[in-house]
Each structure stands twice: as structure tokens, then as C-alpha cells.
Short mmCIF file of C-alpha atoms and ligand atoms in Angstrom, two decimals:
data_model
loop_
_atom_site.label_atom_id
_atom_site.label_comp_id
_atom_site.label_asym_id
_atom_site.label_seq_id
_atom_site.Cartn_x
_atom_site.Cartn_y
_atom_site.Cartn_z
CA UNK G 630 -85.79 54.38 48.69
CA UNK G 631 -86.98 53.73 52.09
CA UNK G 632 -89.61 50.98 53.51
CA UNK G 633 -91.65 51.68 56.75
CA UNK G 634 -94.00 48.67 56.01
CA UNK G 635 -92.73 46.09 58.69
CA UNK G 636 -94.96 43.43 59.35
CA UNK G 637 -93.34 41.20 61.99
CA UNK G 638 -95.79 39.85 64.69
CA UNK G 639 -94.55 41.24 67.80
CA UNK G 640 -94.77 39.92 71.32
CA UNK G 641 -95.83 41.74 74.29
CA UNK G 642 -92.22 42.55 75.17
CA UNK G 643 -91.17 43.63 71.65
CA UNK G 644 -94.15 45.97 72.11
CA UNK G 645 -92.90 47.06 75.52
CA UNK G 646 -89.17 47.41 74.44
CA UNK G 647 -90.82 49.66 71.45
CA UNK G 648 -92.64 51.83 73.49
CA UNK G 649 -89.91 52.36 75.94
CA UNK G 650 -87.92 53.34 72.61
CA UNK G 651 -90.32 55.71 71.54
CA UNK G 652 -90.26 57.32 74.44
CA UNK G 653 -86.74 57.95 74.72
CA UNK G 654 -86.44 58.88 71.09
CA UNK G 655 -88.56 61.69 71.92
CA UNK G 656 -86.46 62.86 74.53
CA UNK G 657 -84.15 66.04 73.98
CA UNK G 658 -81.31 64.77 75.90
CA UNK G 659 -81.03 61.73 72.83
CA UNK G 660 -77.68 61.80 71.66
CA UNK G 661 -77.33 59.19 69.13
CA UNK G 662 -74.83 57.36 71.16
CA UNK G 663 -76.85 57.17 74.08
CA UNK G 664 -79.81 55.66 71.67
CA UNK G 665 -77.08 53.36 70.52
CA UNK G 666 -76.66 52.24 74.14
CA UNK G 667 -80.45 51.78 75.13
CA UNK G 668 -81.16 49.30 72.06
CA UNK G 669 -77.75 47.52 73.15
CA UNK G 670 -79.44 47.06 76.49
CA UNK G 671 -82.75 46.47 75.83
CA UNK G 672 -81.40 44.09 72.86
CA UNK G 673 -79.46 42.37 75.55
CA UNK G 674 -80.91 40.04 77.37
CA UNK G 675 -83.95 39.71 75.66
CA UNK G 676 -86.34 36.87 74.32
CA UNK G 677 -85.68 38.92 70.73
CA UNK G 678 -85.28 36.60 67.94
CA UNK G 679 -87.44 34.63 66.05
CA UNK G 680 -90.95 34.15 66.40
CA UNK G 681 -92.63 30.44 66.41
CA UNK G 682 -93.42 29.77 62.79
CA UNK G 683 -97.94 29.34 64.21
CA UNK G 684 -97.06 32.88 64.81
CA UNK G 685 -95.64 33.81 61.13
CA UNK G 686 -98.37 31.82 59.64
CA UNK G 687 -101.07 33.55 61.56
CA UNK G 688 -99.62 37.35 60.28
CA UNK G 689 -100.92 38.79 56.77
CA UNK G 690 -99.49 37.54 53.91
CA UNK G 691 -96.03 38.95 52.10
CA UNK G 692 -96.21 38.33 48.40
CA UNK G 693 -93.13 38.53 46.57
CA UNK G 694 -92.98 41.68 43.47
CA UNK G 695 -94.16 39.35 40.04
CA UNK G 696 -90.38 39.00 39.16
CA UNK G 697 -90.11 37.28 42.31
CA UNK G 698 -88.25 39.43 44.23
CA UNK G 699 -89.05 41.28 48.10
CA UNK G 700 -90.63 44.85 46.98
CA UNK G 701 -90.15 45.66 51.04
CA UNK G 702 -86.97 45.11 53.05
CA UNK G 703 -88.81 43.93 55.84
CA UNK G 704 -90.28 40.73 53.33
CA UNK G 705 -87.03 39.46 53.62
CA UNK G 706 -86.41 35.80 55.22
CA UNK G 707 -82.58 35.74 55.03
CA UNK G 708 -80.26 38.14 53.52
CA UNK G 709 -79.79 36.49 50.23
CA UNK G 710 -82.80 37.89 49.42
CA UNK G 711 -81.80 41.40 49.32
CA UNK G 712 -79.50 40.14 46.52
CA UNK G 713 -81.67 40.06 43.65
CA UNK G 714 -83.20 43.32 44.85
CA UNK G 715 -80.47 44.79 44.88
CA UNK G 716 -79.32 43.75 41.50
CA UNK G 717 -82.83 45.19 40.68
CA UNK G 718 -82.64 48.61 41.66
CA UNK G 719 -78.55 49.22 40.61
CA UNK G 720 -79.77 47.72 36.53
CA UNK G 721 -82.77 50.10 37.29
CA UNK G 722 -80.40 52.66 37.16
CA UNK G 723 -78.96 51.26 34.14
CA UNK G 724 -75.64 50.87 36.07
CA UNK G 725 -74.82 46.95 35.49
CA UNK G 726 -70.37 48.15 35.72
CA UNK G 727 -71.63 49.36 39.86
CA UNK G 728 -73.66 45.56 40.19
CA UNK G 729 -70.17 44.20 38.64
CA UNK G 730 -68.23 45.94 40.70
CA UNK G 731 -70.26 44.98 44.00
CA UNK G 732 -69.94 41.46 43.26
CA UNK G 733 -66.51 40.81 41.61
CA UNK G 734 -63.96 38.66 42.90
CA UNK G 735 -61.12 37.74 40.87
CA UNK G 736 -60.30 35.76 37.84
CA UNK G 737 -63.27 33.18 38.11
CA UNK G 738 -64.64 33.81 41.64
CA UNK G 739 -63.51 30.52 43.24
CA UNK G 740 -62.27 32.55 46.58
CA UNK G 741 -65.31 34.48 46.91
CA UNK G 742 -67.57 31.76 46.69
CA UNK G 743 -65.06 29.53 48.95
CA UNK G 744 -65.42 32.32 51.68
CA UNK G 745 -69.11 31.42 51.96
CA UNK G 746 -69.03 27.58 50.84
CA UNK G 747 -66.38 26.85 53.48
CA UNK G 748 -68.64 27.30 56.65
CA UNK G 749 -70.09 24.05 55.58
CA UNK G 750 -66.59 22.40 56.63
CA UNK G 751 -67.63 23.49 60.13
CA UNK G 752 -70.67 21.72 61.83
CA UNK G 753 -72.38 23.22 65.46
CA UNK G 754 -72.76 20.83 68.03
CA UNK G 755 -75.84 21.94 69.53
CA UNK G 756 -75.97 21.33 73.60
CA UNK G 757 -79.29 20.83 74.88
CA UNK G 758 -81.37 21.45 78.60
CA UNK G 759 -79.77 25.42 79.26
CA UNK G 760 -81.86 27.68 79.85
CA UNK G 761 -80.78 30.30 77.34
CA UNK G 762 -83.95 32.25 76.52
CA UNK G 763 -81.95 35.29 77.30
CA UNK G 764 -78.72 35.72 76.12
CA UNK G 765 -76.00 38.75 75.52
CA UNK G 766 -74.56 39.84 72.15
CA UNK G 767 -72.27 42.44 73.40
CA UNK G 768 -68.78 42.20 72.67
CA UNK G 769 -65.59 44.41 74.56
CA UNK G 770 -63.08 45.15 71.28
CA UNK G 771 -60.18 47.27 72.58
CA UNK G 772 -62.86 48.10 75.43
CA UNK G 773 -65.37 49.18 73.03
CA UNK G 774 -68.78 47.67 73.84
CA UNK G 775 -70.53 46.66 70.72
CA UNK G 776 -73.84 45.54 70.56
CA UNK G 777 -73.25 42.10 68.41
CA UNK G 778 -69.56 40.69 67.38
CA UNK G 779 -71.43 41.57 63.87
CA UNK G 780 -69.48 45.07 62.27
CA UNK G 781 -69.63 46.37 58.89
CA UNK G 782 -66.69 46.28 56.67
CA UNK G 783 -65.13 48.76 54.68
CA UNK G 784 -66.72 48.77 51.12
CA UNK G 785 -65.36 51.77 48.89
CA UNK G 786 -67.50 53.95 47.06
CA UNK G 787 -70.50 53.16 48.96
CA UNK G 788 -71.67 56.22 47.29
CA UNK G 789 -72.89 54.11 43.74
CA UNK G 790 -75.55 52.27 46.36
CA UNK G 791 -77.20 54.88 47.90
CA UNK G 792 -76.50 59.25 47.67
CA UNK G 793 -75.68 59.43 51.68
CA UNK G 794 -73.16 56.60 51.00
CA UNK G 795 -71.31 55.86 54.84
CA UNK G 796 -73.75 57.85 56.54
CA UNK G 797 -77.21 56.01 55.53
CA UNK G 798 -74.75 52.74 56.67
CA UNK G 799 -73.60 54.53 60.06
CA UNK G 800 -77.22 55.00 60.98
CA UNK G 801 -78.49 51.79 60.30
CA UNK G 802 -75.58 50.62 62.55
CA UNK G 803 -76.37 52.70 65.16
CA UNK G 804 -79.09 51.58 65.98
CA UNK G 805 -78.40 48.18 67.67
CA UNK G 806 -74.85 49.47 68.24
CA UNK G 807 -72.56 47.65 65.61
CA UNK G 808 -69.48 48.86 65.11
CA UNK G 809 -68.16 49.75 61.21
CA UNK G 810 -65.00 50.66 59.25
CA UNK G 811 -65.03 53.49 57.29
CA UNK G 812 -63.26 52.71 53.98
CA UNK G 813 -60.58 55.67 52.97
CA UNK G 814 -62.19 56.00 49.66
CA UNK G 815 -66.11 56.57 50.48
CA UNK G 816 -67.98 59.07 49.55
CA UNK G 817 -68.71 60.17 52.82
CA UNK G 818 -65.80 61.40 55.50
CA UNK G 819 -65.19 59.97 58.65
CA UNK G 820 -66.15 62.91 60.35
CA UNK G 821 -69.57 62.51 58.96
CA UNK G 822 -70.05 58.84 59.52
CA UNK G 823 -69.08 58.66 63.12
CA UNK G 824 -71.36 61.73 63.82
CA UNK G 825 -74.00 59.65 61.93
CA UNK G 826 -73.06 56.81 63.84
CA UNK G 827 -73.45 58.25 67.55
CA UNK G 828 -69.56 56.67 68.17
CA UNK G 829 -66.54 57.26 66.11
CA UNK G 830 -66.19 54.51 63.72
CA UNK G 831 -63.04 52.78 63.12
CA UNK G 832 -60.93 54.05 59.40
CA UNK G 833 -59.21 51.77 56.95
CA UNK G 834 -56.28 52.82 55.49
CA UNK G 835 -55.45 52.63 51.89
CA UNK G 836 -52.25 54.89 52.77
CA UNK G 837 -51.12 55.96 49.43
CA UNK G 838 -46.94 56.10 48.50
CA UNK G 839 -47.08 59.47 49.72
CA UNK G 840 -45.84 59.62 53.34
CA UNK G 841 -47.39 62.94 53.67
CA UNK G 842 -51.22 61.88 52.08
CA UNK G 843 -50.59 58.71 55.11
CA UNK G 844 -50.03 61.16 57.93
CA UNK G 845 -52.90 63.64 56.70
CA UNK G 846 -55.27 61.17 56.53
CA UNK G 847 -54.46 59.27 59.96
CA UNK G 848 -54.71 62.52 61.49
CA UNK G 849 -57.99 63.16 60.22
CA UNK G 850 -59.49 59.91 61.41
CA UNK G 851 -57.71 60.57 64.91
CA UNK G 852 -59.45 63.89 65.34
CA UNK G 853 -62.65 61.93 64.37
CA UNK G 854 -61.59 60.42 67.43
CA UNK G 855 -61.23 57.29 65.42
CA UNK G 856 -60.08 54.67 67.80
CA UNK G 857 -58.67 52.03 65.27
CA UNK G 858 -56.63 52.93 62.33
CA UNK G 859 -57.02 49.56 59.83
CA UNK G 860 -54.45 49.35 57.33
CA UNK G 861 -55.58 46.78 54.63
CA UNK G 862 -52.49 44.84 53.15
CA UNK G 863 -54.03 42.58 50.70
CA UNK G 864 -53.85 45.09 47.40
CA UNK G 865 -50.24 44.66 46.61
CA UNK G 866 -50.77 43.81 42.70
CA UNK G 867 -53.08 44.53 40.19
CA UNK G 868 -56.49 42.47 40.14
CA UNK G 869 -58.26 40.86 37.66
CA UNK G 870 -61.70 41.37 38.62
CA UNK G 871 -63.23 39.58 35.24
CA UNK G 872 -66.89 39.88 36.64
CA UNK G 873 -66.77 43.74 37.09
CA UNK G 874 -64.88 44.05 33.31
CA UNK G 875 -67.55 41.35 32.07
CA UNK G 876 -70.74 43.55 33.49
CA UNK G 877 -68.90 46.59 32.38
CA UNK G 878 -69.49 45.44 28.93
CA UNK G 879 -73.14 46.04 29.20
CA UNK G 880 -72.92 49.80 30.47
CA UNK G 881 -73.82 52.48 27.87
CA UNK G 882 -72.61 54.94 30.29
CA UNK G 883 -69.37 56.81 29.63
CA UNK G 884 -67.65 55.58 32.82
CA UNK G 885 -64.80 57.91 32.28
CA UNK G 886 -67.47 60.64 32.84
CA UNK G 887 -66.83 60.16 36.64
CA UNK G 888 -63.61 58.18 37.06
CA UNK G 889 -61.45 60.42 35.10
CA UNK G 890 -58.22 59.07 34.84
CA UNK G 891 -55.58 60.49 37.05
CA UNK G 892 -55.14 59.72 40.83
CA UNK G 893 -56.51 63.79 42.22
CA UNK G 894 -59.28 62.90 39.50
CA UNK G 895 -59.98 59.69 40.51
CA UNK G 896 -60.59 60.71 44.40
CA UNK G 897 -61.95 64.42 44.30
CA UNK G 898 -65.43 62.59 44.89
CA UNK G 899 -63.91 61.22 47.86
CA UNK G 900 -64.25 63.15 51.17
CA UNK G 901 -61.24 61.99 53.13
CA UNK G 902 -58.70 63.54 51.05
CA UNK G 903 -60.55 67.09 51.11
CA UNK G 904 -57.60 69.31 51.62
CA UNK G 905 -54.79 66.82 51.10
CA UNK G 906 -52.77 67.47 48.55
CA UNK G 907 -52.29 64.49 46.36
CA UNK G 908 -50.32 65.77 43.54
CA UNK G 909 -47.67 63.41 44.18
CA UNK G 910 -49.75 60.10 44.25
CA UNK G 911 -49.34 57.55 41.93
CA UNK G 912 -51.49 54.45 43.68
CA UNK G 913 -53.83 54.57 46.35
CA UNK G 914 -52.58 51.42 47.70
CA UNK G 915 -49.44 51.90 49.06
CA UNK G 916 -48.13 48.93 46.81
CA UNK G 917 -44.44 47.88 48.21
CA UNK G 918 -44.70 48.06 51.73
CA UNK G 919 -43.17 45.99 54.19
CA UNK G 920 -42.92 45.54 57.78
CA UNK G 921 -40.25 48.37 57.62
CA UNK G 922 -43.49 50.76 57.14
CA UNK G 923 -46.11 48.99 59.56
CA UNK G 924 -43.10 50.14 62.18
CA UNK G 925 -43.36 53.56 60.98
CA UNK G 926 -46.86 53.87 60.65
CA UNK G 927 -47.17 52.51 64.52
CA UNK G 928 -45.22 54.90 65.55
CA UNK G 929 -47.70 57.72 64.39
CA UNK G 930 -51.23 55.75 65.35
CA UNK G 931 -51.79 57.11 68.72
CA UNK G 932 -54.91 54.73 68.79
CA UNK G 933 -54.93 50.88 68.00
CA UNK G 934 -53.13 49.52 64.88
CA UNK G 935 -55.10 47.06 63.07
CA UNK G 936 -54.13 45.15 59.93
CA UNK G 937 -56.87 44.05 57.58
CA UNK G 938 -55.71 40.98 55.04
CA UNK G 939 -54.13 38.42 56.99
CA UNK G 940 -54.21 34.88 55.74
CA UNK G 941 -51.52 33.05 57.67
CA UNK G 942 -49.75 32.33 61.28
CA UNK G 943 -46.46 33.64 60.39
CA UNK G 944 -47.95 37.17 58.94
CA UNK G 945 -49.84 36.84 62.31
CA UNK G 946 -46.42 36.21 64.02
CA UNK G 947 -44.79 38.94 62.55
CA UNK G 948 -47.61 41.33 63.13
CA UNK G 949 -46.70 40.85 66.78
CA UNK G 950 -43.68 41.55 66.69
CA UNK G 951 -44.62 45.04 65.34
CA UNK G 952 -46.71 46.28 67.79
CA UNK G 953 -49.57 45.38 65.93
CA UNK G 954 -53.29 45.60 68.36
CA UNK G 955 -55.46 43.58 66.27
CA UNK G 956 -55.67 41.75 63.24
CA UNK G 957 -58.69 41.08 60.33
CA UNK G 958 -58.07 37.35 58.84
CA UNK G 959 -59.47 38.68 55.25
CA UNK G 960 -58.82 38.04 51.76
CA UNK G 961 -61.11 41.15 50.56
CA UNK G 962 -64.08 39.00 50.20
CA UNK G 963 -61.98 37.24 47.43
CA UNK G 964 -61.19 40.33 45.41
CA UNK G 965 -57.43 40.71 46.01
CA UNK G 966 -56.36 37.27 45.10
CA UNK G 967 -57.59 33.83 43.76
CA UNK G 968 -55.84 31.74 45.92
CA UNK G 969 -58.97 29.34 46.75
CA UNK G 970 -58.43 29.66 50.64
CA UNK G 971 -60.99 30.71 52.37
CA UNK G 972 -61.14 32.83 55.30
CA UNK G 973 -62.77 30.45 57.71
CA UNK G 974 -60.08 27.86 56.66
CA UNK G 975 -57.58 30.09 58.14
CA UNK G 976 -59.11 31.50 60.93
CA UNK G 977 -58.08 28.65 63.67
CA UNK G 978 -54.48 28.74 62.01
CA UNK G 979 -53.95 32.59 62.29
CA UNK G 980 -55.75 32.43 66.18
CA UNK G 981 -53.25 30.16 67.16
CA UNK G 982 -50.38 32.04 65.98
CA UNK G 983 -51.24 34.90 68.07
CA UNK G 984 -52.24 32.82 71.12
CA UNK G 985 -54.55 35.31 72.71
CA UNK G 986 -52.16 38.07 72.46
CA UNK G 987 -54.49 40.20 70.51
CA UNK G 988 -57.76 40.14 68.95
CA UNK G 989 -58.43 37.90 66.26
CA UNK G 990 -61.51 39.74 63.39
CA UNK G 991 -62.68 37.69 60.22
CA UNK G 992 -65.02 38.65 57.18
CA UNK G 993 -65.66 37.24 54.16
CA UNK G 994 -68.51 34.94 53.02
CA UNK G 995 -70.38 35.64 56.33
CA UNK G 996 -73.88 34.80 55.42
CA UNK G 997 -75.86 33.63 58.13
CA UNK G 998 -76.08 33.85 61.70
CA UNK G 999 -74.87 30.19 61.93
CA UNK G 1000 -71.52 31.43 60.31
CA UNK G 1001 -70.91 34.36 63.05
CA UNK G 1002 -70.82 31.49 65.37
CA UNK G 1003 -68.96 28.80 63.83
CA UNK G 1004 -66.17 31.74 63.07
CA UNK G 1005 -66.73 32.98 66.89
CA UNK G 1006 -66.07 29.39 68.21
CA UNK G 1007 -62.95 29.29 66.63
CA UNK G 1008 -61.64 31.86 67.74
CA UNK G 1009 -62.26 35.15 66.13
CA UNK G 1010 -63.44 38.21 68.71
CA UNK G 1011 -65.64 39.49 66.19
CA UNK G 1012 -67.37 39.40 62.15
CA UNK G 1013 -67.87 41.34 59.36
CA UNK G 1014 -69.64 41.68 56.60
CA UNK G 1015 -69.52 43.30 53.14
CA UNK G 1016 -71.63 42.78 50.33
CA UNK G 1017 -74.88 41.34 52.43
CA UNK G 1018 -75.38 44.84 53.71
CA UNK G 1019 -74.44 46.84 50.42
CA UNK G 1020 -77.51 44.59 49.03
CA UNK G 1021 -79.29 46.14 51.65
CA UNK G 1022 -78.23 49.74 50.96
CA UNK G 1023 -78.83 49.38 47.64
CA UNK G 1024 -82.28 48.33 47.29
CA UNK G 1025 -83.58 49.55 50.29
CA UNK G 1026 -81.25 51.95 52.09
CA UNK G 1027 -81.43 52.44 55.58
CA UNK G 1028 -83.97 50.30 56.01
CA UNK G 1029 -82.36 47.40 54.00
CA UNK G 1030 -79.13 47.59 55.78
CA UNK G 1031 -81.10 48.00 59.42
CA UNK G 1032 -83.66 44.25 58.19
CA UNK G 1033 -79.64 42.74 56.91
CA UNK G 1034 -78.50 43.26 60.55
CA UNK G 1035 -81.18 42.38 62.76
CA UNK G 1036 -81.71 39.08 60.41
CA UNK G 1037 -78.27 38.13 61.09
CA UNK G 1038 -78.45 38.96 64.90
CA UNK G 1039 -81.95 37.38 64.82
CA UNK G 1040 -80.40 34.28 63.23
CA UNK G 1041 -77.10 34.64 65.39
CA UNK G 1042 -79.20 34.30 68.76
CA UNK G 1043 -81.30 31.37 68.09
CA UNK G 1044 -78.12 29.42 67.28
CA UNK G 1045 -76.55 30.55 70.22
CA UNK G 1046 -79.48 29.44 71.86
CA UNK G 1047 -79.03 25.90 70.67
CA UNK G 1048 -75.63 25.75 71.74
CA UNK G 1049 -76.31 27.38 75.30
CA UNK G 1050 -73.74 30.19 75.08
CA UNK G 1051 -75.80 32.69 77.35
CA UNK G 1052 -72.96 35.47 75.81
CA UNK G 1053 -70.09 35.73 74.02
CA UNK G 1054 -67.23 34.51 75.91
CA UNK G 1055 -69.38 31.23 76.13
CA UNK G 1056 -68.36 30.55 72.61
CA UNK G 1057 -65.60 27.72 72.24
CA UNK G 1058 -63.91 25.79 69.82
CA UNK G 1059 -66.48 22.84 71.97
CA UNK G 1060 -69.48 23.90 69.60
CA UNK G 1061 -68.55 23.03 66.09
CA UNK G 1062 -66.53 20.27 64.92
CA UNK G 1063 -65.10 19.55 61.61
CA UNK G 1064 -67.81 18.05 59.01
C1 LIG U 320 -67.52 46.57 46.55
C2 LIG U 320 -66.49 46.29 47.60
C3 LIG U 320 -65.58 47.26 47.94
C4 LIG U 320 -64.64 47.02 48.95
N1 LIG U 320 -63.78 48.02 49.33
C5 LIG U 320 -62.88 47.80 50.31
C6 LIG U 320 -62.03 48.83 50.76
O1 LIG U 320 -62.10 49.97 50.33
N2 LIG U 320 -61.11 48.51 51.71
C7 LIG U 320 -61.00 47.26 52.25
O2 LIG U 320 -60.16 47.02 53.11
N3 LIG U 320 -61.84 46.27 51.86
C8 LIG U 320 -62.77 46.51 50.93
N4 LIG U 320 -63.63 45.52 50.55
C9 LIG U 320 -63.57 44.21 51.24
C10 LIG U 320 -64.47 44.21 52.49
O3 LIG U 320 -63.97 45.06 53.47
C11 LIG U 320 -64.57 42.80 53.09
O4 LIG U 320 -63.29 42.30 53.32
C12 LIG U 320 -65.36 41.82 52.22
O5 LIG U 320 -66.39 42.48 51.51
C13 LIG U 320 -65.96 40.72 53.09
O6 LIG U 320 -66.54 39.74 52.31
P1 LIG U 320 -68.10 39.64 51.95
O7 LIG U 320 -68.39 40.71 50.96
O8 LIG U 320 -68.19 38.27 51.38
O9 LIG U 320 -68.88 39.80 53.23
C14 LIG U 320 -64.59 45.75 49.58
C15 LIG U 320 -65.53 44.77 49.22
C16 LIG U 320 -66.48 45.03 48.26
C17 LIG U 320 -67.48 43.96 47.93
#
């Protein structure tokens, strides 16, 4: 499933920064990496984002597939539009339980949809007369240099969307340097996905309540050369995720076919626990820990320690006082629990608990470029995002996920335009005020 028919207008320096590109794909001394780094630069700076709308209307026209959906990734306006595409091509596999499972939240979905719904609390206030017609994405996280505060979140079992799973993701990162988070239970290892990626990606943790399986797979994200180990907290219960069981109803697959029950089962598709022995496992999620094990577990992350799941300022306070580098404000883009609080709405709460101590990540909900900023002025060092890319994956692949970024950065940079932040660190709580 791949698209090569782009048909963006391009300006003379888009056909510049192409060439120049080309010409140091072609070269043999290429790493991946170092590819990652030329599009950061040449991204950088740039008058990339998008075109006047004369100069859409004057391009050849993009009809939508009869259904109305995009038949080409690069049709797309925003990335809702890779939704119903996406739903397309996983029912065209006569898979509706995988579409279920992509979009789930709990019970009735109220904290998903608040994740997204809740930006509108936040309005920009645009500041006008800078000249910002070039401006920087890059970011410094834990003095990584990303390419756009944009990363990709772990999603498990990317492997449903697309055969290549992490890797197809990895590449489509790579290539404006975004940083991602491998989920433990992929398809694909993290060995794989940060070779795929150019740059080690960072590894969530779902650590098990085996000690042993923890250390195992820590090490094996470390000699990845990982350089963030991101436990996720937020699974401590069971979940009622009605929307996957309600989609599951119309599967005439026999499910069990691949998730036979029984925990070594259940994750011998799954590459990171290739030669762990997980006899003793009974849940993946490490249900019952406390603080007592975030102390033990930081003292065998040699890297950074990140926790993934936080929704309040004293969790936040508490995380610093154990040695905790970094935290995600997340609710699992409303799958762990239906508590109707939205990640935004927490963001400023849990940023002021840690008072610039560490660095402050958010997803959930994270739809449009407008949304990395509002989250960015309040205070969060970078965003993620979940499903919008899946979409991508699955109805495109590479190329979807690749057209899901560079919308959102596209989108991202004009509004950063408005409010003339020329980079990053010009992002304050002064551009967006409470609608
Ligand atoms: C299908 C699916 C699987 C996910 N798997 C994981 C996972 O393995 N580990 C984890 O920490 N979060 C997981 N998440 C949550 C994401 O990392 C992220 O918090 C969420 O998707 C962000 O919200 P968004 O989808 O609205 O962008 C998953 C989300 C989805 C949709």
C-alpha cells in the first residue's frame, strides 16, 4: 500500500531543497541519521508550509474515491481525513475487532473525545508585524535534537496496520527527524526500529510482575542504545473498552486464532521478548506498583527515566522526588480510564508542579497543528500523537504516516507564524488564553 502520486505545487525553493535531497540520497556515505539531520536543517528555517490557496487552485484537480474518501495519501487536507481511509482498508481486510481496537476508549468514549474537544478551551492570541517567514521546529529533549516537538507515541501491535509494523513508522519519522516510542508489545523490536529510524528510538515499558522479564527487556532497549526508558503507569485495572468489544461483534474471524490465551501465547508475535523467558508472567502490566518500584527500576535505567500517564501535580511531585527525568501528562488517549479529564486540562497543572525541573510531554487528542501549540504554550517541551498516524499507516503506510506528519508540521508552522515565535523556546503561556 504505498502512494508516490504527490501533487503539491512546489516553489522554487521546495524544488531546490528537493534537489539538494536527491543528491545526497544518492550519496554512499548516507547513513539514515545523517539524512535525518539534512531534512532537519533544510526543514529549518525554511518558507515550508503552506502554499497561498491561488496556488492550490491553479494545481490539477484531486477528486475524492466515489465513497468519498482520499484514494492517495497525499489528497489529504488535514489528518482527519486519513480516518475514514483507514477504516476503509482495515474492514477491507474484513478486520472490523483491529478498527475497534484502534479507536476504543473506554466505557462510552467521553475521555477520548475530551482529549481532542478540550483544545477548544484554549484560544491563540495571534501577534502581528514579525517577520517570521522563517522559523525553527527543532526541539533539545534530554539533548536530543528533534526535528519538530511532534513524536510518535507508543501504539501496541502496530503490526494489525501495516506487515513492517514499527519499522514502516520509524522510517516515515526519519525523515524530518521526529522522535518515537517504541511500544514493548510491537511487532517489531527496538533493535529494528531504531536501525529503521537512523537514531535509537526511545522504549515504553509495560514491565511485566516478573522482575527478571523488567531487567531483560530494559537491557535490550539499552543496548539499542535506547536513550529513554518510558514506563507507562496508567494500566493498573482492567478496561472496559466497549467500542473494541462492540466492533468485535462483527468479526467472523476466529480471534483466538492469533491471541491464544496464555501470557507466552499472547506475546510470541512480539519481538521484544525474543529470548526472555516469560513462563512466570501473569500480566503484562505490572499491575500493583508503587513508587517503591519506580525507585528500583531507576536504579537499573542507566539512561533517562520517563513516566508515561501522569494526570496530576502531586503524581508530578512525587515523580521528583524519585529521580524521575521526564514525565508524559497522558491518559492513554482515553483508553485506561473514563475519568472525563482531558489531557490539555491538566497540562498547566502538572507543569507547575514540576516548576521547570524536568521536561513536561503531552499526547492525547492532538489533532491539528494549532493544538501542538496551544499545548507548547503551556508548557509542555514536546507532543505526541497516536491514532492520527496509525490512520496513516493503515491506509497508506509509509507514505500515509510521512503526509500525517508533514500536515501537522505544515499546520504547526503557519500558526507559529501568526503568533511570531521564530522557534520553540518563543512559545509562552502569552499566546493562548482561556476561551
Ligand atoms: C491502538 C492503541 C494502542 C496503544 N498502545 C499503547 C502502548 O502499548 N503503550 C502505551 O503507553 N500507550 C499506548 N497507547 C496510547 C498512546 O501511546 C497515546 O497515549 C495515545 O494514543 C494518544 O492519544 P491519541 O491517540 O488521541 O493521539 C495506545 C493507543 C492506541 C490508540
Amino acid at each position: 500500500m504505498t502512494d508516490t502520486s504527490r501533487q503539491t505545487p512546489m516553489t522554487g525553493n521546495m524544488i531546490a531543497r528537493r534537489q539538494l535531497l536527491r543528491f545526497f540520497a544518492g550519496s554512499p556515505l548516507l547513513t539514515a541519521t545523517s539524512l535525518g539531520a539534512i531534512t532537519s536543517l533544510l526543514t529549518a528555517g525554511t518558507d515550508r508550509a503552506f502554499a497561498q490557496s491561488y496556488d492550490v487552485l491553479r494545481g490539477s484537480r484531486r477528486a475524492l474515491g466515489p465513497d468519498g474518501v482520499i484514494t492517495a495519501a497525499a489528497d489529504a487536507l488535514d489528518v482527519f481525513e486519513f480516518e475514514p481511509a483507514a477504516k476503509k482498508a482495515v474492514l477491507g481486510q474484513e478486520a472490523p475487532a483491529h478498527w475497534g481496537y484502534l479507536q476504543s476508549g473506554v466505557d462510552g468514549d467521553v475521555t477520548r473525545d475530551a482529549n481532542h474537544t478540550a483544545f477548544a478551551k484554549y484560544n491563540i492570541r495571534v501577534q502581528r508585524l514579525i517577520d517570521a517567514r522563517k522559523v525553527d521546529t527543532s526541539v533539545k529533549i534530554f539533548g536530543e535534537t528533534w526535528g519538530s516537538p511532534i513524536f510518535m507515541c507508543p501504539v501496541s501491535s502496530l503490526g494489525a496496520y501495516d506487515p513492517e509494523a514499527g519499522v514502516t513508522v520509524a522510517r516515515a519519522a526519519a525523515k524530518r527527524n521526529h522522535q518515537m516510542i517504541l511500544s514493548t508489545v510491537d511487532n517489531a523490536s527496538i533493535a529494528d526500529v531504531s536501525k529503521a529510524h537512523g537514531k535509537p528510538a526511545w522504549f515504553m515499558l509495560y514491565p511485566t510482575d516478573d522482575w527478571n522479564v523488567t531487567q531483560k527487556l530494559v537491557q535490550h532497549a539499552e543496548s539499542a542504545g535506547s536513550p529513554a526508558i518510558v514506563l507507562t503507569v496508567d494500566r493498573q485495572g482492567g478496561r472496559n473498552t466497549e467500542t473494541l468489544f462492540r466492533e468485535r461483534r462483527q468479526d467472523q474471524r476466529e480471534c483466538s486464532g492469533c491471541h491464544t490465551p496464555g501470557f507466552t501465547n499472547e506475546v510470541s508475535r512480539k519481538s521484544n521478548f525474543a529470548d526472555i523467558d516469560v513462563s512466570k508472567v501473569t500480566n503484562l502490566y505490572g499491575t500493583g506498583m508503587t513508587w517503591e518500584f519506580i525507585d528500583r527500576l531507576r536504579k537499573i535505567v542507566k539512561g533517562k527515566l520517563v513516566l508515561k500517564g501522569i494526570m496530576t501535580g502531586e503524581d508530578a511531585k512525587e515523580a521528583l522526588k524519585h529521580g524521575v527525568d521526564g514525565l508524559i501528562v497522558s491518559n492513554h488517549g482515553g483508553r485506561a480510564e473514563e475519568s472525563g479529564q482531558s489531557t490539555i486540562g491538566v497540562l498547566a497543572e502538572v507543569v507547575d508542579a514540576v516548576g521547570g525541573k524536568i521536561p513536561v510531554l503531552i499526547d492525547g487528542g492532538v489533532r491539528r497543528g494549532t493544538d501542538v501549540l496551544k499545548a507548547l504554550a503551556v508548557g509542555a517541551a514536546a507532543v505526541g500523537i497516536g491514532r492520527p498516524y496509525v490512520w496513516g499507516l493503515a491506509s497508506f503506510g509509509e507514505t500515509g504516516v510521512d503526509r500525517v506528519l508533514q500536515i501537522l508540521d505544515d499546520e504547526f508552522i503557519t500558526i507559529m507564524r501568526q503568533v511570531g515565535a521564530l522557534d520553540i523556546k518563543h512559545i509562552t503561556r502569552r499566546n493562548v488564553t482561556s476561551a
